[in-house]
Amino acid sequence: MKIIAVNISQTISTQTILDATKRAWVLVLSKCAEYDYVISVSKGVIEGFLKKTAEHPDSFQPDRVDFDLLPCTPQQIQQIKDYINVNKINLKFISTKYID
């Protein structure tokens, strides 16, 4: 399972989880293509589970990455939770993190 974790702590109070997650991340665009899911993290807690359908340069900041995202199914959410728990993935104090 390949997951990108992004920290939405600064924007979660003013945007939806989807909007806070989808744009302007400092990531490598070509590497993002290898990943299937994006999780939204705030203060070490997962707030959103999203299926990545595409990635592209941000329209306002071309050196950053935007995602096209859909909500995960309950089964996908459980698979992601299990993967993170089994592998003891630490999500505290991250800005972005590739998980595989």
PDB file of C-alpha atoms in Angstrom:
ATOM      1  CA  MET A   1       0.000   0.000   0.000  1.00  0.00           C
ATOM      2  CA  LYS A   2       1.369   3.415  -0.974  1.00  0.00           C
ATOM      3  CA  ILE A   3       0.074   6.456   0.891  1.00  0.00           C
ATOM      4  CA  ILE A   4       0.976  10.134   1.002  1.00  0.00           C
ATOM      5  CA  ALA A   5       0.306  11.855   4.334  1.00  0.00           C
ATOM      6  CA  VAL A   6      -0.179  15.628   4.363  1.00  0.00           C
ATOM      7  CA  ASN A   7      -0.559  17.921   7.356  1.00  0.00           C
ATOM      8  CA  ILE A   8      -3.702  20.059   7.194  1.00  0.00           C
ATOM      9  CA  SER A   9      -3.475  21.498  10.727  1.00  0.00           C
ATOM     10  CA  GLN A  10      -3.217  25.095   9.504  1.00  0.00           C
ATOM     11  CA  THR A  11      -6.181  24.951   7.120  1.00  0.00           C
ATOM     12  CA  ILE A  12      -8.617  22.480   8.679  1.00  0.00           C
ATOM     13  CA  SER A  13     -10.490  25.228  10.542  1.00  0.00           C
ATOM     14  CA  THR A  14     -11.178  27.296   7.401  1.00  0.00           C
ATOM     15  CA  GLN A  15     -11.590  24.655   4.656  1.00  0.00           C
ATOM     16  CA  THR A  16     -13.177  21.277   4.122  1.00  0.00           C
ATOM     17  CA  ILE A  17     -10.845  18.330   4.572  1.00  0.00           C
ATOM     18  CA  LEU A  18     -10.946  17.708   0.822  1.00  0.00           C
ATOM     19  CA  ASP A  19     -10.060  21.315  -0.054  1.00  0.00           C
ATOM     20  CA  ALA A  20      -7.339  21.460   2.596  1.00  0.00           C
ATOM     21  CA  THR A  21      -5.794  18.267   1.224  1.00  0.00           C
ATOM     22  CA  LYS A  22      -5.871  18.695  -2.525  1.00  0.00           C
ATOM     23  CA  ARG A  23      -3.441  21.495  -3.355  1.00  0.00           C
ATOM     24  CA  ALA A  24      -0.042  23.144  -3.076  1.00  0.00           C
ATOM     25  CA  TRP A  25       2.132  20.449  -1.511  1.00  0.00           C
ATOM     26  CA  VAL A  26       5.928  20.450  -1.700  1.00  0.00           C
ATOM     27  CA  LEU A  27       6.300  16.971  -3.168  1.00  0.00           C
ATOM     28  CA  VAL A  28       7.945  15.370  -6.197  1.00  0.00           C
ATOM     29  CA  LEU A  29       5.303  15.134  -8.915  1.00  0.00           C
ATOM     30  CA  SER A  30       6.775  12.034 -10.574  1.00  0.00           C
ATOM     31  CA  LYS A  31       7.015  10.225  -7.230  1.00  0.00           C
ATOM     32  CA  CYS A  32       3.394  11.089  -6.365  1.00  0.00           C
ATOM     33  CA  ALA A  33       2.277   9.123  -9.431  1.00  0.00           C
ATOM     34  CA  GLU A  34       3.390   5.928  -7.655  1.00  0.00           C
ATOM     35  CA  TYR A  35       0.976   6.451  -4.726  1.00  0.00           C
ATOM     36  CA  ASP A  36      -2.720   5.531  -4.526  1.00  0.00           C
ATOM     37  CA  TYR A  37      -4.010   7.251  -1.398  1.00  0.00           C
ATOM     38  CA  VAL A  38      -3.660  10.559   0.446  1.00  0.00           C
ATOM     39  CA  ILE A  39      -4.424  10.903   4.144  1.00  0.00           C
ATOM     40  CA  SER A  40      -5.115  14.248   5.781  1.00  0.00           C
ATOM     41  CA  VAL A  41      -3.413  14.607   9.164  1.00  0.00           C
ATOM     42  CA  SER A  42      -3.941  17.230  11.866  1.00  0.00           C
ATOM     43  CA  LYS A  43      -1.884  17.101  15.061  1.00  0.00           C
ATOM     44  CA  GLY A  44      -0.960  13.474  14.408  1.00  0.00           C
ATOM     45  CA  VAL A  45      -4.583  12.338  13.889  1.00  0.00           C
ATOM     46  CA  ILE A  46      -5.951  11.203  10.534  1.00  0.00           C
ATOM     47  CA  GLU A  47      -8.855  13.463   9.579  1.00  0.00           C
ATOM     48  CA  GLY A  48      -9.397  12.331   5.986  1.00  0.00           C
ATOM     49  CA  PHE A  49      -8.911   9.237   3.825  1.00  0.00           C
ATOM     50  CA  LEU A  50      -8.813   9.976   0.105  1.00  0.00           C
ATOM     51  CA  LYS A  51      -8.202   8.022  -3.105  1.00  0.00           C
ATOM     52  CA  LYS A  52      -5.821   9.862  -5.442  1.00  0.00           C
ATOM     53  CA  THR A  53      -6.998   9.803  -9.057  1.00  0.00           C
ATOM     54  CA  ALA A  54      -4.417  12.218 -10.508  1.00  0.00           C
ATOM     55  CA  GLU A  55      -1.620  14.610  -9.626  1.00  0.00           C
ATOM     56  CA  HIS A  56      -0.452  17.724 -11.450  1.00  0.00           C
ATOM     57  CA  PRO A  57       1.448  20.986 -10.854  1.00  0.00           C
ATOM     58  CA  ASP A  58      -0.480  23.519  -8.772  1.00  0.00           C
ATOM     59  CA  SER A  59      -2.019  26.234 -10.973  1.00  0.00           C
ATOM     60  CA  PHE A  60      -0.924  29.051  -8.633  1.00  0.00           C
ATOM     61  CA  GLN A  61       2.403  27.592  -7.451  1.00  0.00           C
ATOM     62  CA  PRO A  62       3.757  25.388 -10.278  1.00  0.00           C
ATOM     63  CA  ASP A  63       6.611  24.051  -8.133  1.00  0.00           C
ATOM     64  CA  ARG A  64       4.019  22.408  -5.865  1.00  0.00           C
ATOM     65  CA  VAL A  65       1.667  19.455  -6.388  1.00  0.00           C
ATOM     66  CA  ASP A  66      -2.146  19.355  -6.613  1.00  0.00           C
ATOM     67  CA  PHE A  67      -4.194  16.170  -6.289  1.00  0.00           C
ATOM     68  CA  ASP A  68      -7.500  15.067  -7.774  1.00  0.00           C
ATOM     69  CA  LEU A  69      -9.147  13.142  -4.939  1.00  0.00           C
ATOM     70  CA  LEU A  70     -12.218  11.058  -4.116  1.00  0.00           C
ATOM     71  CA  PRO A  71     -13.392   9.855  -0.692  1.00  0.00           C
ATOM     72  CA  CYS A  72     -12.235   6.352   0.202  1.00  0.00           C
ATOM     73  CA  THR A  73     -14.703   3.521   0.645  1.00  0.00           C
ATOM     74  CA  PRO A  74     -15.169   2.111   4.172  1.00  0.00           C
ATOM     75  CA  GLN A  75     -13.094  -0.921   3.114  1.00  0.00           C
ATOM     76  CA  GLN A  76     -10.240   1.288   1.853  1.00  0.00           C
ATOM     77  CA  ILE A  77     -10.342   3.324   5.078  1.00  0.00           C
ATOM     78  CA  GLN A  78     -10.026   0.162   7.153  1.00  0.00           C
ATOM     79  CA  GLN A  79      -7.142  -1.109   4.992  1.00  0.00           C
ATOM     80  CA  ILE A  80      -5.278   2.187   5.438  1.00  0.00           C
ATOM     81  CA  LYS A  81      -5.881   2.215   9.213  1.00  0.00           C
ATOM     82  CA  ASP A  82      -4.693  -1.389   9.499  1.00  0.00           C
ATOM     83  CA  TYR A  83      -1.583  -0.682   7.404  1.00  0.00           C
ATOM     84  CA  ILE A  84      -0.637   2.338   9.515  1.00  0.00           C
ATOM     85  CA  ASN A  85      -1.239   0.485  12.791  1.00  0.00           C
ATOM     86  CA  VAL A  86       0.576  -2.730  11.799  1.00  0.00           C
ATOM     87  CA  ASN A  87       3.588  -0.782  10.532  1.00  0.00           C
ATOM     88  CA  LYS A  88       3.535   1.655  13.486  1.00  0.00           C
ATOM     89  CA  ILE A  89       3.651   4.716  11.215  1.00  0.00           C
ATOM     90  CA  ASN A  90       4.274   7.920  13.190  1.00  0.00           C
ATOM     91  CA  LEU A  91       2.176  10.793  11.855  1.00  0.00           C
ATOM     92  CA  LYS A  92       3.112  13.427  14.419  1.00  0.00           C
ATOM     93  CA  PHE A  93       5.109  16.497  13.398  1.00  0.00           C
ATOM     94  CA  ILE A  94       4.936  15.849   9.655  1.00  0.00           C
ATOM     95  CA  SER A  95       4.447  18.296   6.833  1.00  0.00           C
ATOM     96  CA  THR A  96       4.288  15.620   4.147  1.00  0.00           C
ATOM     97  CA  LYS A  97       5.324  11.986   4.249  1.00  0.00           C
ATOM     98  CA  TYR A  98       5.541   9.167   1.719  1.00  0.00           C
ATOM     99  CA  ILE A  99       4.386   5.893   3.300  1.00  0.00           C
ATOM    100  CA  ASP A 100       5.106   2.580   1.592  1.00  0.00           C
TER     101      ASP A 100
END
